[in-house]
PDB file of N, CA, C and O in Angstrom:
ATOM      1  N   MET A  61      68.723 100.154  96.458  1.00 81.00           N
ATOM      2  CA  MET A  61      69.230  98.862  96.812  1.00 81.00           C
ATOM      3  C   MET A  61      70.749  98.834  97.030  1.00 81.00           C
ATOM      4  O   MET A  61      71.246  98.049  97.761  1.00 81.00           O
ATOM      5  N   MET A  62      71.479  99.685  96.326  1.00 92.00           N
ATOM      6  CA  MET A  62      72.912  99.799  96.466  1.00 92.00           C
ATOM      7  C   MET A  62      73.317 100.730  97.637  1.00 92.00           C
ATOM      8  O   MET A  62      74.397 100.781  97.999  1.00 92.00           O
ATOM      9  N   LEU A  63      72.330 101.490  98.178  1.00 94.00           N
ATOM     10  CA  LEU A  63      72.612 102.422  99.198  1.00 94.00           C
ATOM     11  C   LEU A  63      73.288 101.896 100.459  1.00 94.00           C
ATOM     12  O   LEU A  63      74.309 102.469 100.945  1.00 94.00           O
ATOM     13  N   PRO A  64      72.900 100.751 101.016  1.00 94.00           N
ATOM     14  CA  PRO A  64      73.617 100.214 102.175  1.00 94.00           C
ATOM     15  C   PRO A  64      75.110  99.889 101.838  1.00 94.00           C
ATOM     16  O   PRO A  64      75.987 100.124 102.676  1.00 94.00           O
ATOM     17  N   PHE A  65      75.382  99.390 100.625  1.00 95.00           N
ATOM     18  CA  PHE A  65      76.787  99.085 100.288  1.00 95.00           C
ATOM     19  C   PHE A  65      77.593 100.356 100.137  1.00 95.00           C
ATOM     20  O   PHE A  65      78.762 100.371 100.537  1.00 95.00           O
ATOM     21  N   LEU A  66      76.986 101.404  99.590  1.00 96.00           N
ATOM     22  CA  LEU A  66      77.645 102.717  99.444  1.00 96.00           C
ATOM     23  C   LEU A  66      77.962 103.277 100.774  1.00 96.00           C
ATOM     24  O   LEU A  66      78.996 103.816 101.021  1.00 96.00           O
ATOM     25  N   VAL A  67      77.019 103.170 101.749  1.00 96.00           N
ATOM     26  CA  VAL A  67      77.179 103.742 103.059  1.00 96.00           C
ATOM     27  C   VAL A  67      78.356 103.020 103.842  1.00 96.00           C
ATOM     28  O   VAL A  67      79.176 103.631 104.388  1.00 96.00           O
ATOM     29  N   VAL A  68      78.286 101.678 103.744  1.00 97.00           N
ATOM     30  CA  VAL A  68      79.355 100.917 104.384  1.00 97.00           C
ATOM     31  C   VAL A  68      80.720 101.172 103.733  1.00 97.00           C
ATOM     32  O   VAL A  68      81.712 101.322 104.397  1.00 97.00           O
ATOM     33  N   GLY A  69      80.723 101.245 102.423  1.00 97.00           N
ATOM     34  CA  GLY A  69      81.974 101.506 101.666  1.00 97.00           C
ATOM     35  C   GLY A  69      82.535 102.920 102.049  1.00 97.00           C
ATOM     36  O   GLY A  69      83.758 103.097 102.242  1.00 97.00           O
ATOM     37  N   LEU A  70      81.623 103.873 102.207  1.00 97.00           N
ATOM     38  CA  LEU A  70      81.985 105.240 102.588  1.00 97.00           C
ATOM     39  C   LEU A  70      82.619 105.259 104.008  1.00 97.00           C
ATOM     40  O   LEU A  70      83.601 105.873 104.268  1.00 97.00           O
ATOM     41  N   ILE A  71      81.991 104.583 104.936  1.00 97.00           N
ATOM     42  CA  ILE A  71      82.503 104.477 106.306  1.00 97.00           C
ATOM     43  C   ILE A  71      83.847 103.818 106.324  1.00 97.00           C
ATOM     44  O   ILE A  71      84.771 104.261 107.031  1.00 97.00           O
ATOM     45  N   VAL A  72      84.034 102.713 105.628  1.00 97.00           N
ATOM     46  CA  VAL A  72      85.312 102.027 105.580  1.00 97.00           C
ATOM     47  C   VAL A  72      86.363 102.913 104.919  1.00 97.00           C
ATOM     48  O   VAL A  72      87.524 102.992 105.405  1.00 97.00           O
ATOM     49  N   GLY A  73      86.003 103.614 103.882  1.00 97.00           N
ATOM     50  CA  GLY A  73      86.970 104.533 103.213  1.00 97.00           C
ATOM     51  C   GLY A  73      87.359 105.658 104.159  1.00 97.00           C
ATOM     52  O   GLY A  73      88.565 106.024 104.164  1.00 97.00           O
ATOM     53  N   ILE A  74      86.451 106.239 104.889  1.00 97.00           N
ATOM     54  CA  ILE A  74      86.776 107.302 105.850  1.00 97.00           C
ATOM     55  C   ILE A  74      87.729 106.738 106.908  1.00 97.00           C
ATOM     56  O   ILE A  74      88.664 107.433 107.360  1.00 97.00           O
ATOM     57  N   TYR A  75      87.462 105.513 107.398  1.00 95.00           N
ATOM     58  CA  TYR A  75      88.302 104.928 108.432  1.00 95.00           C
ATOM     59  C   TYR A  75      89.730 104.732 107.914  1.00 95.00           C
ATOM     60  O   TYR A  75      90.706 105.113 108.567  1.00 95.00           O
ATOM     61  N   ILE A  76      89.868 104.188 106.767  1.00 95.00           N
ATOM     62  CA  ILE A  76      91.153 103.942 106.129  1.00 95.00           C
ATOM     63  C   ILE A  76      91.930 105.241 105.901  1.00 95.00           C
ATOM     64  O   ILE A  76      93.106 105.354 106.196  1.00 95.00           O
ATOM     65  N   ALA A  77      91.206 106.230 105.360  1.00 93.00           N
ATOM     66  CA  ALA A  77      91.852 107.514 105.112  1.00 93.00           C
ATOM     67  C   ALA A  77      92.316 108.163 106.429  1.00 93.00           C
ATOM     68  O   ALA A  77      93.443 108.701 106.470  1.00 93.00           O
ATOM     69  N   SER A  78      91.509 108.125 107.458  1.00 91.00           N
ATOM     70  CA  SER A  78      91.941 108.715 108.711  1.00 91.00           C
ATOM     71  C   SER A  78      93.106 107.959 109.345  1.00 91.00           C
ATOM     72  O   SER A  78      93.988 108.548 109.961  1.00 91.00           O
ATOM     73  N   TYR A  79      93.127 106.664 109.211  1.00 88.00           N
ATOM     74  CA  TYR A  79      94.242 105.902 109.723  1.00 88.00           C
ATOM     75  C   TYR A  79      95.516 106.297 108.981  1.00 88.00           C
ATOM     76  O   TYR A  79      96.552 106.459 109.633  1.00 88.00           O
ATOM     77  N   VAL A  80      95.535 106.293 107.667  1.00 87.00           N
ATOM     78  CA  VAL A  80      96.687 106.657 106.922  1.00 87.00           C
ATOM     79  C   VAL A  80      97.162 108.079 107.238  1.00 87.00           C
ATOM     80  O   VAL A  80      98.371 108.304 107.409  1.00 87.00           O
ATOM     81  N   LEU A  81      96.256 109.043 107.260  1.00 86.00           N
ATOM     82  CA  LEU A  81      96.650 110.357 107.605  1.00 86.00           C
ATOM     83  C   LEU A  81      97.166 110.523 109.046  1.00 86.00           C
ATOM     84  O   LEU A  81      98.076 111.249 109.254  1.00 86.00           O
ATOM     85  N   ASN A  82      96.675 109.756 109.926  1.00 81.00           N
ATOM     86  CA  ASN A  82      97.129 109.774 111.352  1.00 81.00           C
ATOM     87  C   ASN A  82      98.535 109.200 111.443  1.00 81.00           C
ATOM     88  O   ASN A  82      99.374 109.652 112.216  1.00 81.00           O
ATOM     89  N   ARG A  83      98.835 108.182 110.664  1.00 77.00           N
ATOM     90  CA  ARG A  83     100.200 107.609 110.688  1.00 77.00           C
ATOM     91  C   ARG A  83     101.203 108.524 110.147  1.00 77.00           C
ATOM     92  O   ARG A  83     102.356 108.486 110.551  1.00 77.00           O
ATOM     93  N   ARG A  84     100.855 109.381 109.186  1.00 76.00           N
ATOM     94  CA  ARG A  84     101.784 110.362 108.608  1.00 76.00           C
ATOM     95  C   ARG A  84     102.065 111.502 109.497  1.00 76.00           C
ATOM     96  O   ARG A  84     103.106 112.234 109.419  1.00 76.00           O
ATOM     97  N   MET A  85     101.157 111.824 110.430  1.00 73.00           N
ATOM     98  CA  MET A  85     101.280 113.008 111.270  1.00 73.00           C
ATOM     99  C   MET A  85     102.299 112.757 112.401  1.00 73.00           C
ATOM    100  O   MET A  85     102.253 111.727 113.027  1.00 73.00           O
ATOM    101  N   GLU A  86     103.242 113.680 112.601  1.00 69.00           N
ATOM    102  CA  GLU A  86     104.226 113.578 113.640  1.00 69.00           C
ATOM    103  C   GLU A  86     103.593 113.945 114.961  1.00 69.00           C
ATOM    104  O   GLU A  86     102.681 114.811 115.044  1.00 69.00           O
ATOM    105  N   ALA A  87     104.058 113.228 116.034  1.00 62.00           N
ATOM    106  CA  ALA A  87     103.546 113.588 117.342  1.00 62.00           C
ATOM    107  C   ALA A  87     104.102 114.886 117.769  1.00 62.00           C
ATOM    108  O   ALA A  87     105.222 115.255 117.462  1.00 62.00           O
ATOM    109  N   PRO A  88     103.371 115.704 118.631  1.00 60.00           N
ATOM    110  CA  PRO A  88     103.887 116.921 119.082  1.00 60.00           C
ATOM    111  C   PRO A  88     105.142 116.732 119.951  1.00 60.00           C
ATOM    112  O   PRO A  88     105.304 115.651 120.570  1.00 60.00           O
ATOM    113  N   LEU A  89     106.015 117.696 120.063  1.00 55.00           N
ATOM    114  CA  LEU A  89     107.258 117.553 120.730  1.00 55.00           C
ATOM    115  C   LEU A  89     107.059 117.228 122.228  1.00 55.00           C
ATOM    116  O   LEU A  89     107.787 116.403 122.791  1.00 55.00           O
ATOM    117  N   GLU A  90     106.029 117.845 122.871  1.00 56.00           N
ATOM    118  CA  GLU A  90     105.791 117.537 124.253  1.00 56.00           C
ATOM    119  C   GLU A  90     105.389 116.018 124.508  1.00 56.00           C
ATOM    120  O   GLU A  90     105.686 115.505 125.531  1.00 56.00           O
ATOM    121  N   LYS A  91     104.821 115.397 123.523  1.00 56.00           N
ATOM    122  CA  LYS A  91     104.542 113.988 123.672  1.00 56.00           C
ATOM    123  C   LYS A  91     105.761 113.193 123.680  1.00 56.00           C
ATOM    124  O   LYS A  91     105.946 112.232 124.441  1.00 56.00           O
ATOM    125  N   HIS A  92     106.770 113.511 122.884  1.00 56.00           N
ATOM    126  CA  HIS A  92     108.062 112.858 122.886  1.00 56.00           C
ATOM    127  C   HIS A  92     108.771 113.038 124.174  1.00 56.00           C
ATOM    128  O   HIS A  92     109.442 112.156 124.682  1.00 56.00           O
ATOM    129  N   GLU A  93     108.693 114.248 124.714  1.00 56.00           N
ATOM    130  CA  GLU A  93     109.356 114.510 125.977  1.00 56.00           C
ATOM    131  C   GLU A  93     108.732 113.784 127.153  1.00 56.00           C
ATOM    132  O   GLU A  93     109.430 113.410 128.080  1.00 56.00           O
ATOM    133  N   MET A  94     107.397 113.630 127.113  1.00 58.00           N
ATOM    134  CA  MET A  94     106.682 113.007 128.182  1.00 58.00           C
ATOM    135  C   MET A  94     106.805 111.458 128.132  1.00 58.00           C
ATOM    136  O   MET A  94     106.704 110.758 129.130  1.00 58.00           O
ATOM    137  N   ALA A  95     107.068 110.908 126.929  1.00 59.00           N
ATOM    138  CA  ALA A  95     107.091 109.487 126.778  1.00 59.00           C
ATOM    139  C   ALA A  95     108.329 108.915 127.424  1.00 59.00           C
ATOM    140  O   ALA A  95     109.426 109.485 127.327  1.00 59.00           O
ATOM    141  N   SER A  96     108.197 107.785 128.108  1.00 63.00           N
ATOM    142  CA  SER A  96     109.374 107.075 128.687  1.00 63.00           C
ATOM    143  C   SER A  96     109.126 105.556 128.446  1.00 63.00           C
ATOM    144  O   SER A  96     108.080 105.138 128.013  1.00 63.00           O
ATOM    145  N   GLU A  97     110.137 104.840 128.733  1.00 61.00           N
ATOM    146  CA  GLU A  97     110.027 103.397 128.539  1.00 61.00           C
ATOM    147  C   GLU A  97     108.854 102.849 129.398  1.00 61.00           C
ATOM    148  O   GLU A  97     108.124 101.932 128.972  1.00 61.00           O
ATOM    149  N   GLU A  98     108.680 103.392 130.614  1.00 62.00           N
ATOM    150  CA  GLU A  98     107.676 102.865 131.525  1.00 62.00           C
ATOM    151  C   GLU A  98     106.274 103.161 130.999  1.00 62.00           C
ATOM    152  O   GLU A  98     105.375 102.307 130.982  1.00 62.00           O
ATOM    153  N   THR A  99     106.063 104.406 130.537  1.00 65.00           N
ATOM    154  CA  THR A  99     104.682 104.719 130.078  1.00 65.00           C
ATOM    155  C   THR A  99     104.421 104.056 128.745  1.00 65.00           C
ATOM    156  O   THR A  99     103.238 103.687 128.493  1.00 65.00           O
ATOM    157  N   CYS A 100     105.400 103.856 127.910  1.00 68.00           N
ATOM    158  CA  CYS A 100     105.178 103.226 126.661  1.00 68.00           C
ATOM    159  C   CYS A 100     104.937 101.692 126.793  1.00 68.00           C
ATOM    160  O   CYS A 100     104.265 101.069 126.037  1.00 68.00           O
ATOM    161  N   ALA A 101     105.524 101.162 127.840  1.00 66.00           N
ATOM    162  CA  ALA A 101     105.368  99.705 128.089  1.00 66.00           C
ATOM    163  C   ALA A 101     103.924  99.402 128.508  1.00 66.00           C
ATOM    164  O   ALA A 101     103.363  98.336 128.237  1.00 66.00           O
ATOM    165  N   SER A 102     103.254 100.348 129.183  1.00 65.00           N
ATOM    166  CA  SER A 102     101.886 100.108 129.657  1.00 65.00           C
ATOM    167  C   SER A 102     100.837 100.518 128.556  1.00 65.00           C
ATOM    168  O   SER A 102      99.630 100.297 128.717  1.00 65.00           O
ATOM    169  N   CYS A 103     101.319 101.172 127.473  1.00 71.00           N
ATOM    170  CA  CYS A 103     100.407 101.632 126.434  1.00 71.00           C
ATOM    171  C   CYS A 103      99.915 100.449 125.632  1.00 71.00           C
ATOM    172  O   CYS A 103     100.646  99.517 125.295  1.00 71.00           O
ATOM    173  N   THR A 104      98.592 100.490 125.248  1.00 72.00           N
ATOM    174  CA  THR A 104      98.089  99.382 124.421  1.00 72.00           C
ATOM    175  C   THR A 104      97.878  99.746 123.000  1.00 72.00           C
ATOM    176  O   THR A 104      97.330  98.972 122.243  1.00 72.00           O
ATOM    177  N   ASN A 105      98.312 100.902 122.565  1.00 72.00           N
ATOM    178  CA  ASN A 105      98.152 101.379 121.211  1.00 72.00           C
ATOM    179  C   ASN A 105      99.328 100.898 120.346  1.00 72.00           C
ATOM    180  O   ASN A 105     100.477 101.432 120.399  1.00 72.00           O
ATOM    181  N   TYR A 106      99.117  99.857 119.617  1.00 66.00           N
ATOM    182  CA  TYR A 106     100.187  99.157 118.859  1.00 66.00           C
ATOM    183  C   TYR A 106     100.596  99.933 117.647  1.00 66.00           C
ATOM    184  O   TYR A 106     101.688  99.733 117.109  1.00 66.00           O
ATOM    185  N   SER A 107      99.830 100.901 117.191  1.00 71.00           N
ATOM    186  CA  SER A 107     100.175 101.680 116.049  1.00 71.00           C
ATOM    187  C   SER A 107     100.817 103.050 116.443  1.00 71.00           C
ATOM    188  O   SER A 107     100.926 103.931 115.622  1.00 71.00           O
ATOM    189  N   CYS A 108     101.183 103.201 117.667  1.00 72.00           N
ATOM    190  CA  CYS A 108     101.722 104.455 118.164  1.00 72.00           C
ATOM    191  C   CYS A 108     103.115 104.729 117.563  1.00 72.00           C
ATOM    192  O   CYS A 108     104.024 103.863 117.642  1.00 72.00           O
ATOM    193  N   GLY A 109     103.299 105.928 116.968  1.00 69.00           N
ATOM    194  CA  GLY A 109     104.547 106.248 116.336  1.00 69.00           C
ATOM    195  C   GLY A 109     105.647 106.412 117.358  1.00 69.00           C
ATOM    196  O   GLY A 109     106.845 106.131 117.118  1.00 69.00           O
ATOM    197  N   ILE A 110     105.280 106.951 118.526  1.00 70.00           N
ATOM    198  CA  ILE A 110     106.336 107.180 119.562  1.00 70.00           C
ATOM    199  C   ILE A 110     106.860 105.804 120.069  1.00 70.00           C
ATOM    200  O   ILE A 110     108.075 105.640 120.194  1.00 70.00           O
ATOM    201  N   LYS A 111     105.970 104.835 120.258  1.00 66.00           N
ATOM    202  CA  LYS A 111     106.421 103.560 120.710  1.00 66.00           C
ATOM    203  C   LYS A 111     107.327 102.880 119.635  1.00 66.00           C
ATOM    204  O   LYS A 111     108.327 102.279 119.995  1.00 66.00           O
ATOM    205  N   GLN A 112     107.010 103.035 118.395  1.00 66.00           N
ATOM    206  CA  GLN A 112     107.769 102.492 117.296  1.00 66.00           C
ATOM    207  C   GLN A 112     109.127 103.147 117.254  1.00 66.00           C
ATOM    208  O   GLN A 112     110.158 102.492 116.963  1.00 66.00           O
ATOM    209  N   ASN A 113     109.199 104.511 117.411  1.00 69.00           N
ATOM    210  CA  ASN A 113     110.444 105.178 117.380  1.00 69.00           C
ATOM    211  C   ASN A 113     111.288 104.779 118.518  1.00 69.00           C
ATOM    212  O   ASN A 113     112.523 104.624 118.412  1.00 69.00           O
ATOM    213  N   MET A 114     110.771 104.595 119.745  1.00 66.00           N
ATOM    214  CA  MET A 114     111.525 104.088 120.843  1.00 66.00           C
ATOM    215  C   MET A 114     112.074 102.743 120.643  1.00 66.00           C
ATOM    216  O   MET A 114     113.222 102.460 121.075  1.00 66.00           O
ATOM    217  N   ALA A 115     111.336 101.875 120.025  1.00 65.00           N
ATOM    218  CA  ALA A 115     111.791 100.518 119.695  1.00 65.00           C
ATOM    219  C   ALA A 115     112.929 100.503 118.722  1.00 65.00           C
ATOM    220  O   ALA A 115     113.906  99.732 118.791  1.00 65.00           O
ATOM    221  N   GLU A 116     112.905 101.467 117.712  1.00 68.00           N
ATOM    222  CA  GLU A 116     113.941 101.530 116.722  1.00 68.00           C
ATOM    223  C   GLU A 116     115.243 102.138 117.363  1.00 68.00           C
ATOM    224  O   GLU A 116     116.326 101.722 116.944  1.00 68.00           O
ATOM    225  N   GLU A 117     115.113 102.996 118.372  1.00 64.00           N
ATOM    226  CA  GLU A 117     116.238 103.608 119.003  1.00 64.00           C
ATOM    227  C   GLU A 117     117.023 102.655 119.836  1.00 64.00           C
ATOM    228  O   GLU A 117     118.217 102.751 120.062  1.00 64.00           O
ATOM    229  N   ARG A 118     116.326 101.616 120.367  1.00 61.00           N
ATOM    230  CA  ARG A 118     116.989 100.592 121.246  1.00 61.00           C
ATOM    231  C   ARG A 118     117.853  99.761 120.475  1.00 61.00           C
ATOM    232  O   ARG A 118     118.330  99.454 119.656  1.00 61.00           O
TER     233      ARG A 118
END
């Protein structure tokens, strides 16, 4: 009876863990070199670390 709740909880836990670990990971150097104001303006990923770094530099 508790199995569906455990499965959903496990899925949510994996999602949160992967999100947190992804936020801590630095982008490869070639991604920083390829990124520009124009390409970042068209990007729809609001949690992108490169986009956030570019906004802080301005």
